CSV table of C-alpha atoms and ligand atoms in Angstrom, one decimal:
chain,number,residue,atom,x,y,z
A,1,MET,CA,54.2,83.0,78.1
A,2,GLN,CA,51.9,80.8,75.9
A,3,PRO,CA,48.8,79.4,77.7
A,4,ILE,CA,48.7,75.8,78.6
A,5,THR,CA,46.0,73.9,76.7
A,6,ILE,CA,43.7,71.6,78.6
A,7,ILE,CA,41.2,69.4,76.7
A,8,GLY,CA,38.1,68.7,78.8
A,9,GLY,CA,36.4,70.8,81.5
A,10,GLY,CA,35.5,68.0,84.0
A,11,ILE,CA,36.7,67.8,87.6
A,12,GLY,CA,40.3,67.2,86.6
A,13,GLY,CA,40.5,69.8,83.8
A,14,LEU,CA,38.9,72.6,86.0
A,15,CYS,CA,41.2,71.7,89.0
A,16,LEU,CA,44.3,71.8,86.9
A,17,ALA,CA,43.3,75.2,85.5
A,18,ILE,CA,42.8,76.4,89.1
A,19,GLY,CA,46.2,75.1,90.1
A,20,LEU,CA,47.9,76.8,87.1
A,21,GLU,CA,46.0,80.1,87.5
A,22,GLN,CA,47.0,80.3,91.2
A,23,ARG,CA,50.6,79.9,90.0
A,24,GLN,CA,50.1,82.7,87.5
A,25,ILE,CA,50.5,80.3,84.5
A,26,PRO,CA,48.0,81.2,81.7
A,27,VAL,CA,45.7,78.4,80.8
A,28,GLN,CA,42.8,77.7,78.4
A,29,ILE,CA,40.3,74.8,78.6
A,30,TYR,CA,38.6,73.5,75.5
A,31,GLU,CA,35.4,71.6,76.3
A,32,ALA,CA,33.3,69.5,73.9
A,33,ALA,CA,30.0,70.3,75.5
A,34,PRO,CA,28.1,73.2,74.0
A,35,ALA,CA,27.1,74.5,77.4
A,36,LEU,CA,28.0,73.7,81.0
A,37,ARG,CA,24.6,72.5,82.2
A,38,PRO,CA,23.9,71.3,85.8
A,39,VAL,CA,24.0,67.6,84.9
A,40,GLY,CA,25.1,64.5,86.9
A,41,ALA,CA,24.1,63.1,90.2
A,42,GLY,CA,26.2,63.4,93.4
A,43,ILE,CA,29.8,62.7,94.3
A,44,LEU,CA,31.7,61.9,97.5
A,45,LEU,CA,34.9,63.9,98.2
A,46,ALA,CA,37.3,62.1,100.5
A,47,PRO,CA,40.0,63.8,102.7
A,48,ASN,CA,42.7,63.5,100.1
A,49,ALA,CA,40.7,65.7,97.7
A,50,MET,CA,39.4,68.0,100.4
A,51,ASN,CA,42.9,68.7,101.7
A,52,LEU,CA,43.9,69.9,98.2
A,53,LEU,CA,40.7,71.9,97.8
A,54,GLU,CA,41.6,73.5,101.1
A,55,ARG,CA,45.0,74.5,99.8
A,56,TRP,CA,43.3,76.1,96.8
A,57,GLY,CA,41.0,78.0,99.2
A,58,LEU,CA,37.9,76.2,97.9
A,59,ALA,CA,37.1,73.7,100.7
A,60,GLU,CA,34.8,76.0,102.6
A,61,ALA,CA,32.8,76.8,99.4
A,62,VAL,CA,32.5,73.1,98.6
A,63,ARG,CA,31.4,72.2,102.2
A,64,GLN,CA,28.8,75.0,102.0
A,65,ARG,CA,27.4,73.9,98.7
A,66,GLY,CA,27.5,70.2,99.7
A,67,LEU,CA,27.6,68.9,103.3
A,68,CYS,CA,29.5,67.1,105.9
A,69,LEU,CA,27.5,64.1,107.2
A,70,SER,CA,28.6,64.7,110.8
A,71,ALA,CA,26.6,68.0,110.6
A,72,LEU,CA,23.4,65.8,110.2
A,73,GLY,CA,24.4,63.5,113.1
A,74,GLY,CA,26.1,60.9,111.0
A,75,SER,CA,29.1,59.1,112.5
A,76,GLU,CA,30.0,56.7,109.7
A,77,PHE,CA,29.3,56.0,106.0
A,78,GLY,CA,29.2,52.2,106.7
A,79,ILE,CA,28.9,49.2,104.5
A,80,VAL,CA,26.1,46.9,105.7
A,81,ASP,CA,24.3,43.7,104.5
A,82,ALA,CA,20.6,43.7,103.5
A,83,GLN,CA,19.6,43.2,107.2
A,84,GLY,CA,21.6,46.2,108.2
A,85,ARG,CA,24.4,44.3,109.9
A,86,SER,CA,27.8,45.9,109.6
A,87,LEU,CA,30.1,44.2,106.9
A,88,LEU,CA,33.1,46.4,106.5
A,89,THR,CA,34.6,49.3,108.2
A,90,GLY,CA,33.2,52.2,106.2
A,91,PHE,CA,34.2,55.8,106.5
A,92,ASP,CA,34.4,56.6,110.2
A,93,LEU,CA,33.9,60.4,110.0
A,94,LYS,CA,35.4,61.4,113.3
A,95,LEU,CA,38.5,59.2,112.7
A,96,MET,CA,38.9,60.6,109.2
A,97,ARG,CA,39.0,64.2,110.6
A,98,GLU,CA,41.4,63.3,113.3
A,99,ARG,CA,43.7,61.3,111.0
A,100,PHE,CA,43.6,63.2,107.8
A,101,GLY,CA,42.4,66.7,108.8
A,102,GLN,CA,39.2,66.5,106.7
A,103,GLU,CA,35.9,64.8,106.7
A,104,LEU,CA,34.1,63.2,103.8
A,105,VAL,CA,32.0,65.8,101.9
A,106,THR,CA,29.0,64.9,99.8
A,107,ILE,CA,27.9,67.3,97.0
A,108,SER,CA,25.9,67.4,93.8
A,109,ARG,CA,28.1,67.3,90.7
A,110,ALA,CA,26.4,70.5,89.5
A,111,ALA,CA,27.3,72.3,92.7
A,112,LEU,CA,30.9,71.1,92.5
A,113,GLN,CA,31.2,72.2,88.9
A,114,GLN,CA,29.8,75.6,89.7
A,115,THR,CA,32.2,76.0,92.6
A,116,LEU,CA,35.2,75.1,90.5
A,117,LEU,CA,34.1,77.3,87.6
A,118,ALA,CA,33.6,80.3,89.9
A,119,ALA,CA,37.3,80.1,90.9
A,120,LEU,CA,38.4,80.6,87.3
A,121,PRO,CA,38.3,83.7,85.0
A,122,THR,CA,35.1,83.7,82.9
A,123,ASP,CA,37.0,83.4,79.6
A,124,CYS,CA,39.0,80.4,80.7
A,125,VAL,CA,36.7,77.7,79.2
A,126,GLN,CA,35.8,77.6,75.5
A,127,LEU,CA,32.7,75.5,74.9
A,128,GLY,CA,31.7,73.5,71.9
A,129,LYS,CA,35.3,72.5,71.2
A,130,ARG,CA,35.5,68.8,70.6
A,131,LEU,CA,39.0,67.7,69.9
A,132,VAL,CA,39.3,65.4,66.9
A,133,GLY,CA,43.0,65.5,65.9
A,134,LEU,CA,46.5,66.2,67.3
A,135,GLN,CA,49.9,66.7,65.8
A,136,GLN,CA,53.1,67.5,67.5
A,137,THR,CA,56.6,68.5,66.6
A,138,ALA,CA,59.7,69.0,68.8
A,139,GLU,CA,58.5,72.6,69.5
A,140,SER,CA,54.7,72.6,69.6
A,141,VAL,CA,51.4,70.7,69.6
A,142,GLN,CA,48.6,71.5,67.2
A,143,ALA,CA,45.0,70.5,68.2
A,144,GLU,CA,42.2,70.3,65.7
A,145,PHE,CA,38.5,70.6,66.7
A,146,ALA,CA,35.3,69.2,65.2
A,147,ASP,CA,34.2,72.8,64.2
A,148,GLY,CA,37.3,73.0,61.9
A,149,SER,CA,39.3,75.4,64.1
A,150,THR,CA,42.8,74.7,65.2
A,151,ILE,CA,45.2,75.9,67.9
A,152,GLN,CA,48.9,75.6,68.4
A,153,ASN,CA,50.7,75.6,71.7
A,154,ALA,CA,53.8,74.4,73.6
A,155,CYS,CA,52.0,71.9,75.8
A,156,LEU,CA,48.6,70.1,75.9
A,157,ILE,CA,46.9,68.1,78.6
A,158,GLY,CA,44.1,65.6,77.9
A,159,ALA,CA,41.6,65.8,80.8
A,160,ASP,CA,38.9,64.4,78.6
A,161,GLY,CA,37.7,61.5,80.6
A,162,LEU,CA,37.4,57.7,80.2
A,163,ARG,CA,37.0,57.7,76.4
A,164,SER,CA,39.7,60.3,76.0
A,165,ALA,CA,40.3,61.5,72.4
A,166,VAL,CA,43.7,62.8,73.4
A,167,ARG,CA,44.7,59.3,74.7
A,168,GLU,CA,43.3,57.8,71.5
A,169,GLN,CA,45.6,60.0,69.5
A,170,ILE,CA,48.8,59.2,71.4
A,171,PHE,CA,48.2,55.6,72.6
A,172,PRO,CA,45.6,54.2,70.1
A,173,LYS,CA,46.0,50.6,71.5
A,174,GLN,CA,45.0,51.4,75.1
A,175,CYS,CA,42.3,49.2,76.4
A,176,LEU,CA,39.1,49.8,78.4
A,177,ARG,CA,37.9,46.9,80.6
A,178,TYR,CA,34.2,46.4,81.1
A,179,SER,CA,33.7,45.4,84.8
A,180,GLY,CA,30.5,43.3,84.1
A,181,GLN,CA,28.6,45.9,86.2
A,182,THR,CA,26.3,48.7,85.4
A,183,SER,CA,25.3,51.7,87.6
A,184,HIS,CA,22.2,53.7,88.1
A,185,ARG,CA,22.3,57.0,89.9
A,186,ALA,CA,20.0,59.9,90.8
A,187,LEU,CA,19.3,62.9,92.9
A,188,VAL,CA,16.0,62.9,94.7
A,189,GLN,CA,14.3,65.9,96.4
A,190,LEU,CA,13.8,64.6,100.0
A,191,ASP,CA,14.3,66.0,103.4
A,192,TYR,CA,17.3,64.2,104.9
A,193,ARG,CA,15.3,63.6,108.1
A,194,GLU,CA,13.1,61.1,106.2
A,195,LEU,CA,16.2,58.9,105.8
A,196,GLY,CA,16.3,58.2,109.6
A,197,GLN,CA,19.6,56.8,110.9
A,198,PRO,CA,22.0,56.1,109.5
A,199,VAL,CA,21.8,59.2,107.2
A,200,ALA,CA,24.1,57.5,104.7
A,201,ALA,CA,25.1,53.9,104.0
A,202,GLU,CA,26.0,51.4,101.4
A,203,ILE,CA,24.0,48.2,101.4
A,204,TRP,CA,25.2,45.0,99.7
A,205,GLY,CA,22.1,43.1,98.7
A,206,GLN,CA,21.9,39.8,96.8
A,207,GLN,CA,21.7,41.4,93.3
A,208,LEU,CA,21.9,45.1,94.0
A,209,ARG,CA,24.4,47.2,95.8
A,210,PHE,CA,22.6,50.4,96.9
A,211,GLY,CA,24.2,53.5,98.5
A,212,TYR,CA,22.6,56.7,99.6
A,213,THR,CA,23.6,60.0,101.2
A,214,PRO,CA,22.2,63.5,101.5
A,215,VAL,CA,24.1,66.1,99.5
A,216,GLY,CA,22.1,68.9,100.8
A,217,GLN,CA,19.3,69.5,103.4
A,218,ASP,CA,16.6,68.5,100.8
A,219,LEU,CA,18.6,66.6,98.3
A,220,VAL,CA,19.6,62.9,98.5
A,221,TYR,CA,22.0,61.1,96.1
A,222,TRP,CA,21.6,57.4,95.6
A,223,TYR,CA,23.6,54.9,93.5
A,224,ALA,CA,23.1,51.3,92.7
A,225,THR,CA,25.3,48.7,90.9
A,226,SER,CA,24.4,45.3,89.5
A,227,LEU,CA,25.7,42.7,87.1
A,228,ALA,CA,24.7,43.4,83.5
A,229,ALA,CA,25.8,42.8,79.9
A,230,GLN,CA,27.6,45.8,78.4
A,231,GLY,CA,25.4,48.2,76.5
A,232,GLN,CA,22.2,46.7,77.8
A,233,ARG,CA,19.6,49.4,78.2
A,234,ASP,CA,16.3,49.9,80.0
A,235,ALA,CA,13.3,50.3,77.8
A,236,SER,CA,12.2,53.4,79.8
A,237,PRO,CA,12.9,55.1,83.2
A,238,ALA,CA,9.8,53.3,84.5
A,239,ALA,CA,11.1,49.9,83.4
A,240,ALA,CA,14.5,50.8,85.0
A,241,ARG,CA,12.8,51.6,88.3
A,242,ALA,CA,10.8,48.4,88.2
A,243,SER,CA,13.9,46.4,87.4
A,244,LEU,CA,15.8,48.0,90.3
A,245,LEU,CA,13.0,47.4,92.7
A,246,ALA,CA,12.9,43.7,91.7
A,247,GLN,CA,16.7,43.4,92.0
A,248,GLY,CA,16.6,45.1,95.3
A,249,HIS,CA,13.7,43.1,96.8
A,250,ASP,CA,15.8,42.2,99.9
A,251,LEU,CA,16.9,45.8,100.6
A,252,PRO,CA,15.6,48.0,103.4
A,253,ALA,CA,12.5,50.3,102.7
A,254,ILE,CA,14.7,53.4,102.3
A,255,ALA,CA,16.1,52.0,99.0
A,256,LYS,CA,12.5,51.4,97.7
A,257,THR,CA,11.5,54.9,98.7
A,258,LEU,CA,14.4,56.5,96.9
A,259,ILE,CA,14.0,54.5,93.7
A,260,GLU,CA,10.2,55.2,93.6
A,261,ARG,CA,10.7,58.9,94.2
A,262,THR,CA,13.2,59.3,91.4
A,263,SER,CA,12.0,61.3,88.4
A,264,ASN,CA,12.5,60.1,84.8
A,265,GLU,CA,14.9,62.9,84.1
A,266,ALA,CA,17.0,62.4,87.2
A,267,LEU,CA,17.8,58.7,86.5
A,268,LEU,CA,21.2,58.1,85.0
A,269,ARG,CA,22.7,54.8,83.8
A,270,THR,CA,26.4,54.2,83.2
A,271,ASP,CA,28.2,51.0,82.4
A,272,ILE,CA,31.2,50.7,84.6
A,273,SER,CA,34.6,50.3,82.9
A,274,ASP,CA,38.2,51.1,83.8
A,275,LEU,CA,41.4,51.5,81.9
A,276,ALA,CA,44.1,48.9,81.8
A,277,HIS,CA,47.4,50.4,83.2
A,278,LEU,CA,49.2,52.6,80.8
A,279,LYS,CA,53.0,52.4,80.8
A,280,THR,CA,53.3,56.1,80.5
A,281,TRP,CA,50.9,59.1,80.8
A,282,TYR,CA,52.6,61.3,78.3
A,283,GLN,CA,54.2,61.5,74.9
A,284,GLY,CA,56.4,64.5,74.1
A,285,ARG,CA,54.5,67.7,74.8
A,286,ILE,CA,51.1,65.9,75.4
A,287,GLY,CA,50.1,64.6,78.8
A,288,LEU,CA,47.1,62.9,80.4
A,289,LEU,CA,45.3,63.5,83.6
A,290,GLY,CA,42.4,62.0,85.6
A,291,ASP,CA,40.2,59.3,83.9
A,292,ALA,CA,42.1,59.8,80.6
A,293,ALA,CA,45.2,58.5,82.3
A,294,HIS,CA,43.9,56.0,84.9
A,295,ALA,CA,40.1,55.6,84.9
A,296,THR,CA,39.0,53.5,87.8
A,297,THR,CA,35.8,51.6,88.7
A,298,PRO,CA,33.9,53.7,91.3
A,299,ASN,CA,34.0,51.2,94.1
A,300,LEU,CA,36.3,53.3,96.3
A,301,GLY,CA,34.6,56.6,95.3
A,302,GLN,CA,38.1,57.9,94.2
A,303,GLY,CA,38.1,58.7,90.5
A,304,GLY,CA,37.3,62.3,90.9
A,305,CYS,CA,39.5,62.6,94.0
A,306,GLN,CA,42.4,61.1,92.1
A,307,ALA,CA,41.9,63.6,89.3
A,308,ILE,CA,42.2,66.4,91.9
A,309,GLU,CA,45.4,64.9,93.2
A,310,ASP,CA,46.7,64.7,89.6
A,311,ALA,CA,45.8,68.4,89.1
A,312,TRP,CA,47.7,69.5,92.2
A,313,VAL,CA,50.9,67.7,91.3
A,314,LEU,CA,50.8,68.5,87.6
A,315,ALA,CA,50.3,72.2,88.3
A,316,GLU,CA,53.3,72.1,90.6
A,317,MET,CA,55.5,70.3,88.1
A,318,LEU,CA,54.5,72.6,85.2
A,319,ALA,CA,55.4,75.6,87.3
A,320,ARG,CA,58.8,74.0,88.3
A,321,TYR,CA,60.0,72.7,84.9
A,322,GLU,CA,60.0,74.7,81.7
A,323,GLN,CA,60.2,71.6,79.6
A,324,PRO,CA,56.7,69.9,79.5
A,325,GLN,CA,58.4,66.5,79.1
A,326,LEU,CA,60.3,67.0,82.4
A,327,ALA,CA,57.1,68.2,84.2
A,328,PHE,CA,55.2,65.1,82.9
A,329,LEU,CA,58.0,62.8,83.9
A,330,HIS,CA,58.0,64.0,87.5
A,331,TYR,CA,54.2,64.2,87.7
A,332,GLN,CA,54.0,60.6,86.5
A,333,LYS,CA,56.6,59.4,89.0
A,334,ARG,CA,54.7,61.0,91.9
A,335,ARG,CA,51.2,60.0,90.9
A,336,MET,CA,51.3,56.7,89.0
A,337,PRO,CA,51.9,54.3,91.9
A,338,LYS,CA,48.9,55.5,93.9
A,339,ALA,CA,46.5,56.0,91.0
A,340,GLN,CA,47.2,52.5,89.7
A,341,ALA,CA,46.9,50.9,93.2
A,342,ILE,CA,43.5,52.6,93.5
A,343,VAL,CA,42.5,51.1,90.1
A,344,ASP,CA,43.5,47.6,91.2
A,345,THR,CA,42.0,47.8,94.7
A,346,SER,CA,38.7,49.2,93.3
A,347,TRP,CA,38.5,46.4,90.7
A,348,LEU,CA,39.0,43.9,93.5
A,349,VAL,CA,36.3,45.5,95.7
A,350,GLY,CA,33.9,45.5,92.7
A,351,SER,CA,34.4,41.7,92.2
A,352,LEU,CA,33.8,41.1,95.9
A,353,VAL,CA,30.6,43.1,95.9
A,354,HIS,CA,28.9,41.3,93.0
A,355,LEU,CA,29.7,37.6,93.7
A,356,PRO,CA,27.1,35.7,91.6
A,357,HIS,CA,26.1,32.9,94.1
A,358,ALA,CA,24.3,33.3,97.4
A,359,TRP,CA,26.7,30.9,99.2
A,360,GLN,CA,29.7,33.0,98.0
A,361,GLN,CA,28.0,36.1,99.3
A,362,GLN,CA,27.3,34.5,102.7
A,363,LEU,CA,30.9,33.3,103.0
A,364,ARG,CA,32.2,36.7,102.0
A,365,ASN,CA,30.0,38.4,104.6
A,366,ARG,CA,31.2,36.0,107.4
A,367,VAL,CA,34.8,36.6,106.5
A,368,LEU,CA,34.4,40.4,106.3
A,369,ARG,CA,32.8,40.5,109.8
A,370,LEU,CA,35.9,38.8,111.2
A,371,VAL,CA,38.2,41.6,109.8
A,372,PRO,CA,39.1,43.8,112.8
A,373,ARG,CA,38.0,47.4,112.4
A,374,SER,CA,41.6,48.6,113.0
A,375,LEU,CA,42.8,46.5,110.1
A,376,GLY,CA,40.1,47.8,107.8
A,377,GLN,CA,41.0,51.4,108.7
A,378,ARG,CA,44.7,50.7,108.1
A,379,GLN,CA,43.9,49.5,104.6
A,380,THR,CA,42.3,52.8,103.7
A,381,ASN,CA,45.2,54.9,105.0
A,382,PHE,CA,47.0,54.9,101.6
A,383,ILE,CA,43.9,56.3,99.9
A,384,TYR,CA,43.1,59.3,102.1
A,385,ALA,CA,46.7,60.4,102.9
B,1,LIG,P1,35.4,63.8,83.3
B,1,LIG,O1,34.7,64.2,84.5
B,1,LIG,O2,34.8,62.6,82.5
B,1,LIG,O3,35.5,65.0,82.4
B,1,LIG,C1,35.9,64.9,81.0
B,1,LIG,C2,35.5,66.2,80.3
B,1,LIG,O4,36.1,66.2,79.0
B,1,LIG,C3,34.0,66.2,80.1
B,1,LIG,O5,33.5,67.5,80.4
B,1,LIG,C4,33.8,66.0,78.6
B,1,LIG,O6,32.6,66.6,78.1
B,1,LIG,C5,35.1,66.5,78.0
B,1,LIG,N1,35.5,65.9,76.7
B,1,LIG,C6,35.4,64.5,76.4
B,1,LIG,N2,35.8,64.3,75.2
B,1,LIG,C7,36.3,65.5,74.7
B,1,LIG,C8,36.9,66.0,73.5
B,1,LIG,N3,37.1,65.1,72.5
B,1,LIG,N4,37.2,67.3,73.3
B,1,LIG,C9,36.9,68.2,74.3
B,1,LIG,N5,36.4,67.8,75.5
B,1,LIG,C10,36.0,66.5,75.7
B,1,LIG,N6,34.7,59.9,91.9
B,1,LIG,C11,34.8,60.3,93.2
B,1,LIG,O7,35.8,61.0,93.5
B,1,LIG,N7,33.8,60.2,94.1
B,1,LIG,C12,32.7,59.5,93.8
B,1,LIG,O8,31.8,59.4,94.7
B,1,LIG,C13,32.5,59.0,92.5
B,1,LIG,N8,31.4,58.3,92.2
B,1,LIG,C14,31.2,57.8,90.9
B,1,LIG,C15,30.1,57.0,90.6
B,1,LIG,C16,30.0,56.5,89.4
B,1,LIG,C17,28.8,55.6,89.1
B,1,LIG,C18,30.9,56.7,88.4
B,1,LIG,C19,30.8,56.2,87.0
B,1,LIG,C20,32.1,57.5,88.7
B,1,LIG,C21,32.2,58.0,89.9
B,1,LIG,N9,33.4,58.7,90.3
B,1,LIG,C22,33.5,59.2,91.6
B,1,LIG,C23,34.5,58.9,89.3
B,1,LIG,C24,34.4,60.3,88.7
B,1,LIG,O9,33.2,60.7,88.2
B,1,LIG,C25,35.5,60.5,87.6
B,1,LIG,O10,36.7,59.8,88.0
B,1,LIG,C26,35.8,61.9,87.3
B,1,LIG,O11,34.7,62.6,86.8
B,1,LIG,C27,37.0,62.1,86.4
B,1,LIG,O12,37.2,63.4,86.1
B,1,LIG,P2,37.9,63.8,84.7
B,1,LIG,O13,38.0,65.3,84.8
B,1,LIG,O14,39.1,63.0,84.5
B,1,LIG,O15,36.9,63.3,83.6
């Protein structure tokens, strides 16, 4: 049997490879990066992703390399205003476990990547392979890489992220939508006890949304979003920290502490875009997965979790159907409605977070406080199931 080709060794590509390996289907990942370095900040893995990692036998390793907030005395990852008053039902950790069988897990991206890589044979990922061209016939797909090499196979999956080169080849007119928001993120060496209570929260300030959570005993992940023109860049990490501190002037002291303790190297900035809905996620023998198919804004913390759900379903379909087109068709039927609902809901939440006027924010906060907790919880059921 010819190996299945995956382009991109991010969360989605690695998980698809794990799913295929566990079904004894040979697979080869081609990744553009010359080395898999421990980059990136942190990530939250919700029960929908943790349940699938459990089925692959990886949940315990992920929990051990990351952490469950309840182990640190946390009861909720809540959303609060700058004065610390509850705004929206956040992630109620106990309820999550009762209802969905898993708790929210926080982990550094590097630790997650290492855990996923360790579940694969060492020769499964070829590095320094940037896809630049694709051609397909009725029987096969040929991929061309920037180093001049080519490969030919029966089936290829683009798991190459938001700016997917695979998608560009099959659907050149697809459209990224800039959200009007940029994000800063970092990991900070800090004993979680210095955070006090709550150990994790998301704070909606006037100009800055700021979230923080431990991802290890001595490692805290924080993220911040704000309105910004696309492509705008900070002159230096020091200028970025100063600007974040000014924008977050109304936030509690913990935000200031975390921003100030962030090293130059740790500070990451990413403009936030998503992908307008695609009508289909495949063409012939070429399919798309994760951000390449349905990139979402990060307001629900679900992009990576959705890529994991894709990987689970696509591995199952590729094992069931010999014809890649049939596997892609059934995978798309199962996954598209939820993935697109996440994209839409997340976009809406992003617009709500960053209302430009103070009066709009005050009105929003008042309305959100009126929403009964049970209703808020019900709204999230479709995400975590
Ligand atoms: P990626 O992780 O982007 O991986 C794509 C891979 O393809 C990369 O390794 C890249 O090097 C490679 N590649 C790219 N081009 C080529 C090419 N031409 N040839 C070969 N290889 C190529 N999600 C969550 O679930 N929880 C969170 O808490 C969360 N927080 C987030 C916070 C922010 C600020 C942002 C921006 C996103 C967040 N996400 C979160 C979303 C999550 O990061 C993405 O949805 C997820 O990484 C998508 O995985 P992927 O495998 O599809 O793509």
